[in-house]
Amino acid sequence: MDRENLEGGQIASPLLVRGRADNEGDGGCNGSLGNGVDAMKSDTSSTMVLVLSTCVACCGSYVFGAAVGYSSPAQSGIIDDLGLSVAQYSVFGSILSIGALLAGVMSGKIADLLGRRCTMGFSEIFSVIGWLAIAFSQGAWCLYLGRLSLGYGIGLLSYVVPVYIAEITPRNLRGGFTTVNQLMISCGLSMTYLIGTFISWRALSLIGTIPCVLQLLSLFFTPESPRWLAMVGRWSDCEAALQCLRGKNANISEEVAEIRVGVGLMVLQQLGGVNAIGYYASAIFESAGFPSSIGTIAIAVVQVPMNLLGVLLMDVSGRRPLLMYSAAGTCLASFLIGLSYLLKVFRGMFALGMGGIPWVMMSEIFPINMKMLGGSLVTAVNWFGTWIIAYAFNFLMDWSSEGTFFMFAIAGGLTVVFVAKVVPETKGRTLEEIQATMNPIIAT
């Protein structure tokens, strides 16, 4: 297969002939899939199965957001009830990132070994254990262990959810569908902020188990990623799962054939300071002399509409313009926060692009044979950066509140330059076309 054919989206030979000789199965999608083919193109169909599968995967995104947002509304209650010091609570807030870092290192291997669907279920087991340990803790160590387990769960989810969605979605819908991941993260964070204003930290932790259990049960009815099935040689299962996702009358031969064939963004995303704000929003508002309950509600109100806007614009404007606009906005907002703590501006601009697009592009740029190593690397880098920022943030704020956000502003400015100089546009291209363009040598 030559480079020109691959970059032009042309396929030299179909996969289905070889696929029918391998193991039979349904790829996790029950019922008759049908063998009929018509003029419908597979990259324009959006079936109910595809939508529901994306919703199931995004339950994990909601868990992610709820876990990140939990430490803000729970802070005063936990400190008062368990007598934690500021340093102890900083450990509790930041140890989530340690668990996620550990998961990030092995996330690609686990997702390739177990499959995308089983990995999501595996991660939710750790998440449920973590939530329950926090809810029933009587001291700091139980809190730490629960938060660590929860971090491990969301560390796996942060990798596998965008990868799964990217792998099941047609190219013309992939950007919008994958960005729903970030939208649900924001929904989880916002709902945790809102609910946490009115209920105790223990009850809030118990509520966190609900989306975990919901995803666990729903995964039994969700098809596996066709690309993963192809990677492990289950070609007939790959075809069956793809047919289920695209509709029984869709022509999937071209897409099945295509299946054969962003460390810098993650670092800059974390250096922008979003997780410090997510973890400690209440404390930031209080230190600025602003009611924390009103401030966190303002964040919740602002970021969900901005994420919705990002979803709508993803496949219209392209990745690069949104990334640059979002990074410029977070740069400006961090500068303004350094002057006046305009926190809600920062969260809104981050939600527009920087929150979700790095994860979208991570799921797009790595070829299937490198996705385990590359995905694990960027996930680990992301969570290592998260831990550094989350743990150091309270100490930086003690040093200089204004200086802390000026540092975040510099990181946002560097992100604009990085995107302009390095990041390619991936809108409207298949995963294989993206990977062919980025790799100088393609095996024939």
Coordinates of C-alpha atoms in Angstrom, one line a residue:
M1 CA 0.0 0.0 0.0
D2 CA 1.6 3.3 -1.0
R3 CA 1.5 6.6 0.8
E4 CA -0.4 8.5 -1.9
N5 CA -3.3 6.1 -1.7
L6 CA -3.5 6.2 2.0
E7 CA -3.3 10.0 2.3
G8 CA -6.0 10.3 -0.4
G9 CA -8.3 8.1 1.6
Q10 CA -8.1 5.3 -1.0
I11 CA -7.9 1.7 0.0
A12 CA -5.8 -0.8 -2.0
S13 CA -7.6 -3.9 -0.9
P14 CA -10.6 -4.8 1.1
L15 CA -10.4 -6.5 4.5
L16 CA -13.6 -8.4 4.5
V17 CA -12.4 -11.3 2.5
R18 CA -9.8 -12.2 5.1
G19 CA -12.1 -11.2 7.9
R20 CA -14.6 -13.9 7.2
A21 CA -12.0 -16.6 7.7
D22 CA -11.3 -15.7 11.3
N23 CA -13.2 -16.2 14.5
E24 CA -16.9 -15.5 14.5
G25 CA -18.6 -13.3 17.1
D26 CA -20.8 -10.3 17.5
G27 CA -18.2 -7.9 19.0
G28 CA -20.4 -7.1 21.9
C29 CA -23.5 -6.2 19.9
N30 CA -26.4 -8.5 20.3
G31 CA -29.0 -9.4 17.7
S32 CA -28.9 -9.8 13.9
L33 CA -26.6 -7.3 12.2
G34 CA -27.5 -8.0 8.6
N35 CA -25.3 -8.3 5.6
G36 CA -27.2 -5.9 3.3
V37 CA -25.3 -3.0 1.7
D38 CA -26.8 0.1 0.0
A39 CA -25.6 3.5 -1.1
M40 CA -25.5 4.9 2.4
K41 CA -22.0 6.0 3.3
S42 CA -20.7 4.7 6.7
D43 CA -19.1 8.1 7.5
T44 CA -22.4 9.9 7.4
S45 CA -24.5 7.6 9.5
S46 CA -25.3 8.3 13.1
T47 CA -27.3 5.4 14.5
M48 CA -29.0 5.1 17.9
V49 CA -26.4 2.4 18.8
L50 CA -23.6 4.9 18.2
V51 CA -25.3 7.6 20.2
L52 CA -26.1 5.3 23.1
S53 CA -22.6 3.8 23.1
T54 CA -21.1 7.3 23.3
C55 CA -23.4 8.1 26.2
V56 CA -22.4 5.0 28.1
A57 CA -18.7 5.8 27.6
C58 CA -19.3 9.4 28.7
C59 CA -20.7 8.2 32.1
G60 CA -17.0 7.7 32.8
S61 CA -16.3 11.3 31.8
Y62 CA -19.0 12.4 34.3
V63 CA -17.2 10.3 37.0
F64 CA -14.0 12.0 36.0
G65 CA -15.5 15.5 36.5
A66 CA -17.2 14.6 39.7
A67 CA -13.9 13.3 41.2
V68 CA -12.0 16.4 40.2
G69 CA -14.7 18.7 41.5
Y70 CA -15.4 16.8 44.8
S71 CA -12.5 18.3 46.8
S72 CA -13.8 21.8 46.4
P73 CA -17.3 21.7 48.0
A74 CA -16.1 19.0 50.5
Q75 CA -13.1 20.9 51.8
S76 CA -14.7 22.8 54.7
G77 CA -16.8 19.8 55.8
I78 CA -13.9 17.3 55.8
I79 CA -11.5 19.6 57.6
D80 CA -14.1 20.4 60.3
D81 CA -15.3 16.8 60.8
L82 CA -12.0 15.0 60.6
G83 CA -9.7 17.8 61.9
L84 CA -7.4 17.8 58.9
S85 CA -4.8 20.5 58.5
V86 CA -4.3 22.5 55.3
A87 CA -1.3 20.3 54.4
Q88 CA -3.3 17.1 55.0
Y89 CA -6.1 18.4 52.8
S90 CA -3.6 19.3 50.1
V91 CA -2.5 15.7 50.1
F92 CA -6.1 14.5 49.9
G93 CA -6.8 16.9 47.0
S94 CA -3.6 16.1 45.0
I95 CA -3.3 12.3 45.7
L96 CA -6.1 11.8 43.1
S97 CA -3.5 12.8 40.5
I98 CA -1.0 10.2 41.9
G99 CA -3.6 7.4 41.4
A100 CA -4.3 8.8 37.9
L101 CA -0.6 8.9 37.1
L102 CA -0.2 5.3 38.0
A103 CA -3.2 4.4 35.9
G104 CA -1.9 6.5 33.0
V105 CA 1.4 4.6 32.9
M106 CA -0.4 1.3 32.3
S107 CA -3.7 2.6 30.7
G108 CA -2.6 1.8 27.1
K109 CA -1.5 -1.7 28.0
I110 CA -4.7 -2.4 30.0
A111 CA -6.9 -1.0 27.2
D112 CA -5.1 -3.1 24.6
L113 CA -5.1 -6.3 26.7
L114 CA -8.7 -6.2 28.0
G115 CA -10.3 -4.1 25.2
R116 CA -11.9 -0.6 25.5
R117 CA -15.2 -1.8 26.9
C118 CA -13.7 -4.0 29.7
T119 CA -11.2 -1.3 30.6
M120 CA -14.0 1.1 31.3
G121 CA -15.7 -1.5 33.5
F122 CA -12.4 -2.2 35.3
S123 CA -11.9 1.5 36.0
E124 CA -15.3 1.9 37.5
I125 CA -14.6 -0.8 40.1
F126 CA -11.8 1.3 41.4
S127 CA -13.9 4.4 41.3
V128 CA -16.7 2.8 43.3
I129 CA -14.2 1.5 45.9
G130 CA -12.8 5.0 46.1
W131 CA -16.1 6.8 46.6
L132 CA -17.2 4.3 49.3
A133 CA -13.9 4.6 51.1
I134 CA -14.2 8.3 51.2
A135 CA -17.8 8.2 52.3
F136 CA -17.2 6.0 55.3
S137 CA -13.7 7.3 56.3
Q138 CA -13.0 8.2 59.9
G139 CA -9.5 9.5 59.4
A140 CA -7.0 10.9 56.9
W141 CA -5.5 7.6 55.8
C142 CA -8.8 6.2 54.7
L143 CA -9.5 9.4 52.8
Y144 CA -6.2 9.1 51.1
L145 CA -6.7 5.5 50.1
G146 CA -10.1 6.2 48.8
R147 CA -9.0 9.2 46.8
L148 CA -6.0 7.2 45.4
S149 CA -8.3 4.4 44.2
L150 CA -10.7 7.0 42.7
G151 CA -7.7 8.6 41.0
Y152 CA -6.7 5.3 39.5
G153 CA -10.1 4.7 38.2
I154 CA -10.4 8.1 36.5
G155 CA -6.8 7.8 35.2
L156 CA -7.9 4.8 33.1
L157 CA -11.1 6.6 32.1
S158 CA -9.2 9.7 31.0
Y159 CA -7.4 7.5 28.4
V160 CA -9.9 4.9 27.3
V161 CA -13.1 7.1 27.0
P162 CA -11.9 9.5 24.3
V163 CA -10.0 6.6 22.5
Y164 CA -13.2 4.4 22.5
I165 CA -15.4 7.3 21.2
A166 CA -12.9 8.2 18.5
E167 CA -12.7 4.6 17.4
I168 CA -16.4 4.0 17.1
T169 CA -17.3 7.3 15.4
P170 CA -17.4 8.2 11.7
R171 CA -14.8 10.8 10.7
N172 CA -17.3 13.6 10.0
L173 CA -18.8 13.2 13.5
R174 CA -15.7 12.3 15.4
G175 CA -14.8 15.7 16.6
G176 CA -18.2 16.6 18.1
F177 CA -18.7 13.1 19.6
T178 CA -15.3 13.0 21.2
T179 CA -15.8 16.5 22.6
V180 CA -18.9 15.3 24.4
N181 CA -16.3 13.6 26.7
Q182 CA -15.1 17.0 27.9
L183 CA -18.7 18.3 28.1
M184 CA -19.6 15.4 30.5
I185 CA -16.5 16.1 32.5
S186 CA -17.7 19.6 33.0
C187 CA -21.2 18.4 33.8
G188 CA -19.8 16.1 36.5
L189 CA -17.7 18.9 38.0
S190 CA -20.5 21.4 37.8
M191 CA -23.2 19.1 39.3
T192 CA -20.7 18.2 42.1
Y193 CA -20.2 21.9 42.8
L194 CA -23.9 22.5 42.8
I195 CA -25.0 19.5 44.8
G196 CA -22.1 19.8 47.2
T197 CA -23.4 23.3 48.2
F198 CA -26.5 21.7 49.8
I199 CA -25.5 18.3 51.1
S200 CA -22.7 16.8 53.3
W201 CA -19.4 15.5 51.9
R202 CA -20.3 11.9 52.8
A203 CA -23.6 12.0 50.9
L204 CA -21.8 13.7 48.0
S205 CA -19.4 10.8 47.9
L206 CA -22.2 8.2 47.9
I207 CA -23.9 10.1 45.0
G208 CA -20.6 9.8 43.1
T209 CA -21.1 6.0 42.9
I210 CA -24.3 6.3 40.8
P211 CA -22.8 7.0 37.4
C212 CA -20.1 4.4 38.1
V213 CA -22.7 1.7 38.6
L214 CA -24.8 3.0 35.7
Q215 CA -21.8 2.6 33.3
L216 CA -20.9 -0.8 34.7
L217 CA -24.4 -2.2 33.9
S218 CA -24.7 -0.4 30.5
L219 CA -21.4 -1.8 29.2
F220 CA -23.0 -5.3 28.9
F221 CA -25.1 -3.9 26.1
T222 CA -22.4 -1.8 24.4
P223 CA -20.4 -2.9 21.3
E224 CA -16.6 -3.1 21.5
S225 CA -14.3 -0.8 19.5
P226 CA -14.1 -2.1 15.9
R227 CA -10.5 -0.9 15.7
W228 CA -9.4 -2.8 18.8
L229 CA -11.1 -5.9 17.5
A230 CA -9.2 -5.5 14.3
M231 CA -5.9 -5.0 16.2
V232 CA -6.3 -8.3 18.0
G233 CA -7.2 -10.1 14.8
R234 CA -10.9 -10.6 15.4
W235 CA -11.8 -9.4 11.9
S236 CA -15.4 -10.8 11.8
D237 CA -16.1 -9.3 15.2
C238 CA -14.8 -6.0 13.9
E239 CA -17.1 -6.1 11.0
A240 CA -20.1 -7.1 13.1
A241 CA -19.4 -4.4 15.7
L242 CA -19.0 -1.7 13.0
Q243 CA -22.2 -2.9 11.2
C244 CA -24.0 -2.6 14.5
L245 CA -22.7 0.9 15.1
R246 CA -23.4 2.2 11.5
G247 CA -26.7 0.4 10.9
K248 CA -27.6 -2.9 9.3
N249 CA -27.9 -1.4 5.7
A250 CA -24.8 0.8 5.8
N251 CA -21.8 0.1 3.5
I252 CA -19.0 -0.5 5.9
S253 CA -16.5 -2.1 3.6
E254 CA -14.4 1.0 3.1
E255 CA -14.3 1.9 6.8
V256 CA -13.4 -1.7 7.8
A257 CA -10.5 -1.6 5.2
E258 CA -9.3 1.8 6.6
I259 CA -9.0 0.2 10.1
R260 CA -6.3 -2.1 8.7
V261 CA -4.1 0.3 7.7
G262 CA 0.0 15.1 22.1
V263 CA 2.7 15.3 24.8
G264 CA 3.2 19.0 24.3
L265 CA -0.5 19.8 24.5
M266 CA -1.0 17.7 27.7
V267 CA 1.9 19.5 29.5
L268 CA 0.6 22.9 28.5
Q269 CA -2.9 22.0 29.4
Q270 CA -1.9 21.2 32.9
L271 CA 0.5 24.2 33.3
G272 CA -2.4 26.4 32.5
G273 CA -3.7 25.7 36.0
V274 CA -7.1 24.2 35.4
N275 CA -6.9 21.4 37.9
A276 CA -5.7 23.7 40.6
I277 CA -8.8 25.7 40.1
G278 CA -11.0 22.6 39.8
Y279 CA -9.6 21.2 43.1
Y280 CA -9.6 24.3 45.2
A281 CA -12.2 26.7 43.7
S282 CA -13.9 27.3 47.0
A283 CA -10.6 28.2 48.7
I284 CA -9.7 30.6 45.9
F285 CA -12.9 32.4 46.1
E286 CA -12.7 32.7 49.9
S287 CA -9.1 34.0 49.7
A288 CA -10.3 36.6 47.2
G289 CA -13.1 37.7 49.6
F290 CA -15.9 36.3 47.4
P291 CA -18.6 33.9 48.6
S292 CA -17.4 30.5 47.7
S293 CA -20.9 29.1 47.1
I294 CA -21.8 31.9 44.6
G295 CA -18.4 31.5 42.9
T296 CA -18.7 27.8 42.4
I297 CA -22.2 28.1 41.1
A298 CA -21.0 30.7 38.6
I299 CA -18.4 28.3 37.4
A300 CA -21.0 25.6 37.0
V301 CA -23.3 27.9 35.0
V302 CA -20.5 29.2 32.7
Q303 CA -18.6 26.1 31.8
V304 CA -21.3 23.8 30.5
P305 CA -22.6 26.2 27.9
M306 CA -19.0 26.9 26.8
N307 CA -18.5 23.1 26.4
L308 CA -21.7 22.9 24.4
L309 CA -20.3 25.7 22.1
G310 CA -17.1 23.8 21.8
V311 CA -18.9 20.6 20.7
L312 CA -20.8 22.6 18.1
L313 CA -17.7 24.3 16.7
M314 CA -15.4 21.4 16.8
D315 CA -16.2 20.1 13.3
V316 CA -17.0 23.5 11.9
S317 CA -14.0 25.7 12.7
G318 CA -11.4 22.9 13.2
R319 CA -9.2 21.9 16.1
R320 CA -6.4 24.4 15.7
P321 CA -8.5 27.6 15.7
L322 CA -10.4 26.5 18.7
L323 CA -7.2 25.5 20.5
M324 CA -5.6 28.8 19.8
Y325 CA -8.7 30.8 20.8
S326 CA -9.2 28.8 24.0
A327 CA -5.5 29.0 25.0
A328 CA -5.5 32.8 24.3
G329 CA -8.7 33.1 26.4
T330 CA -7.2 31.2 29.3
C331 CA -4.0 33.3 29.1
L332 CA -6.0 36.5 29.3
A333 CA -8.3 35.1 32.0
S334 CA -5.3 34.0 34.1
F335 CA -3.9 37.5 33.8
L336 CA -7.1 39.0 34.8
I337 CA -7.4 36.5 37.7
G338 CA -4.0 37.7 38.9
L339 CA -5.6 41.1 39.1
S340 CA -9.1 40.5 40.2
Y341 CA -9.8 36.7 40.6
L342 CA -12.3 36.5 37.6
L343 CA -12.4 32.7 38.0
K344 CA -15.5 32.1 36.0
V345 CA -13.9 33.6 32.9
F346 CA -11.0 31.2 33.1
R347 CA -13.2 28.1 33.4
G348 CA -15.4 29.2 30.5
M349 CA -12.4 29.7 28.1
F350 CA -10.8 26.5 29.2
A351 CA -14.0 24.6 28.5
L352 CA -14.2 25.9 25.0
G353 CA -11.1 24.1 23.7
M354 CA -8.2 23.4 25.9
G355 CA -10.2 21.1 28.1
G356 CA -11.2 18.6 25.5
I357 CA -9.3 19.0 22.3
P358 CA -5.9 17.7 23.6
W359 CA -7.7 14.4 24.5
V360 CA -9.5 14.4 21.1
M361 CA -6.2 14.8 19.2
M362 CA -4.4 12.3 21.4
S363 CA -7.0 9.7 20.3
E364 CA -6.5 10.8 16.6
I365 CA -2.8 11.1 16.1
F366 CA -1.4 7.7 17.3
P367 CA -1.7 4.8 14.9
I368 CA -3.3 1.7 16.3
N369 CA 0.1 -0.1 16.8
M370 CA 1.4 2.9 18.8
K371 CA -1.7 3.9 20.6
M372 CA -0.9 1.9 23.8
L373 CA 2.6 3.4 24.2
G374 CA 1.8 6.9 23.0
G375 CA -1.5 7.1 24.9
S376 CA 0.0 5.8 28.1
L377 CA 2.8 8.4 27.8
V378 CA 0.6 11.4 27.3
T379 CA -1.9 10.2 29.9
A380 CA 0.9 9.8 32.4
V381 CA 2.4 13.2 31.5
N382 CA -1.0 14.8 31.9
W383 CA -1.6 13.3 35.4
F384 CA 1.9 14.0 36.5
G385 CA 1.4 17.6 35.6
T386 CA -1.9 17.6 37.4
W387 CA -0.3 16.3 40.6
I388 CA 2.4 18.9 40.5
I389 CA -0.1 21.7 40.0
A390 CA -2.6 20.4 42.5
Y391 CA -0.1 19.8 45.3
A392 CA 1.8 23.0 44.8
F393 CA -1.1 25.3 44.3
N394 CA -1.9 26.1 47.9
F395 CA 1.7 26.8 48.6
L396 CA 2.0 29.0 45.5
M397 CA -1.1 30.9 46.6
D398 CA 0.5 31.5 50.0
W399 CA 3.5 32.8 48.2
S400 CA 1.6 35.1 45.8
S401 CA -2.0 34.8 44.6
E402 CA -1.4 37.2 41.7
G403 CA 2.0 35.7 40.8
T404 CA 0.4 32.2 40.6
F405 CA -2.1 33.2 38.0
F406 CA 0.4 35.3 36.1
M407 CA 2.4 32.0 35.7
F408 CA -0.7 30.3 34.4
A409 CA -1.1 33.2 32.0
I410 CA 2.4 32.6 30.6
A411 CA 1.6 29.0 30.1
G412 CA -1.5 29.9 28.1
G413 CA 0.5 32.2 25.9
L414 CA 3.0 29.5 25.3
T415 CA 0.2 27.2 24.3
V416 CA -1.0 29.6 21.6
V417 CA 2.5 29.6 20.1
F418 CA 2.8 25.8 20.4
V419 CA -0.5 25.2 18.5
A420 CA 0.4 27.7 15.8
K421 CA 3.8 26.2 15.1
V422 CA 3.4 22.5 15.8
V423 CA -0.2 21.2 16.0
P424 CA -1.8 19.9 12.7
E425 CA -5.5 20.3 11.8
T426 CA -7.3 16.9 11.9
K427 CA -10.9 18.0 11.2
G428 CA -12.7 15.8 8.6
R429 CA -9.9 13.3 8.2
T430 CA -9.9 9.6 9.0
L431 CA -7.6 8.3 11.7
E432 CA -5.6 6.6 9.1
E433 CA -5.2 9.7 6.9
I434 CA -4.1 11.7 10.0
Q435 CA -1.5 9.1 10.9
A436 CA -0.2 8.8 7.4
T437 CA 0.4 12.6 7.2
M438 CA 2.2 12.7 10.5
N439 CA 4.5 9.7 9.8
P440 CA 7.3 10.3 7.2
I441 CA 7.5 6.6 6.3
I442 CA 4.4 4.4 5.9
A443 CA 4.9 0.6 5.6
T444 CA 3.7 -0.7 2.2

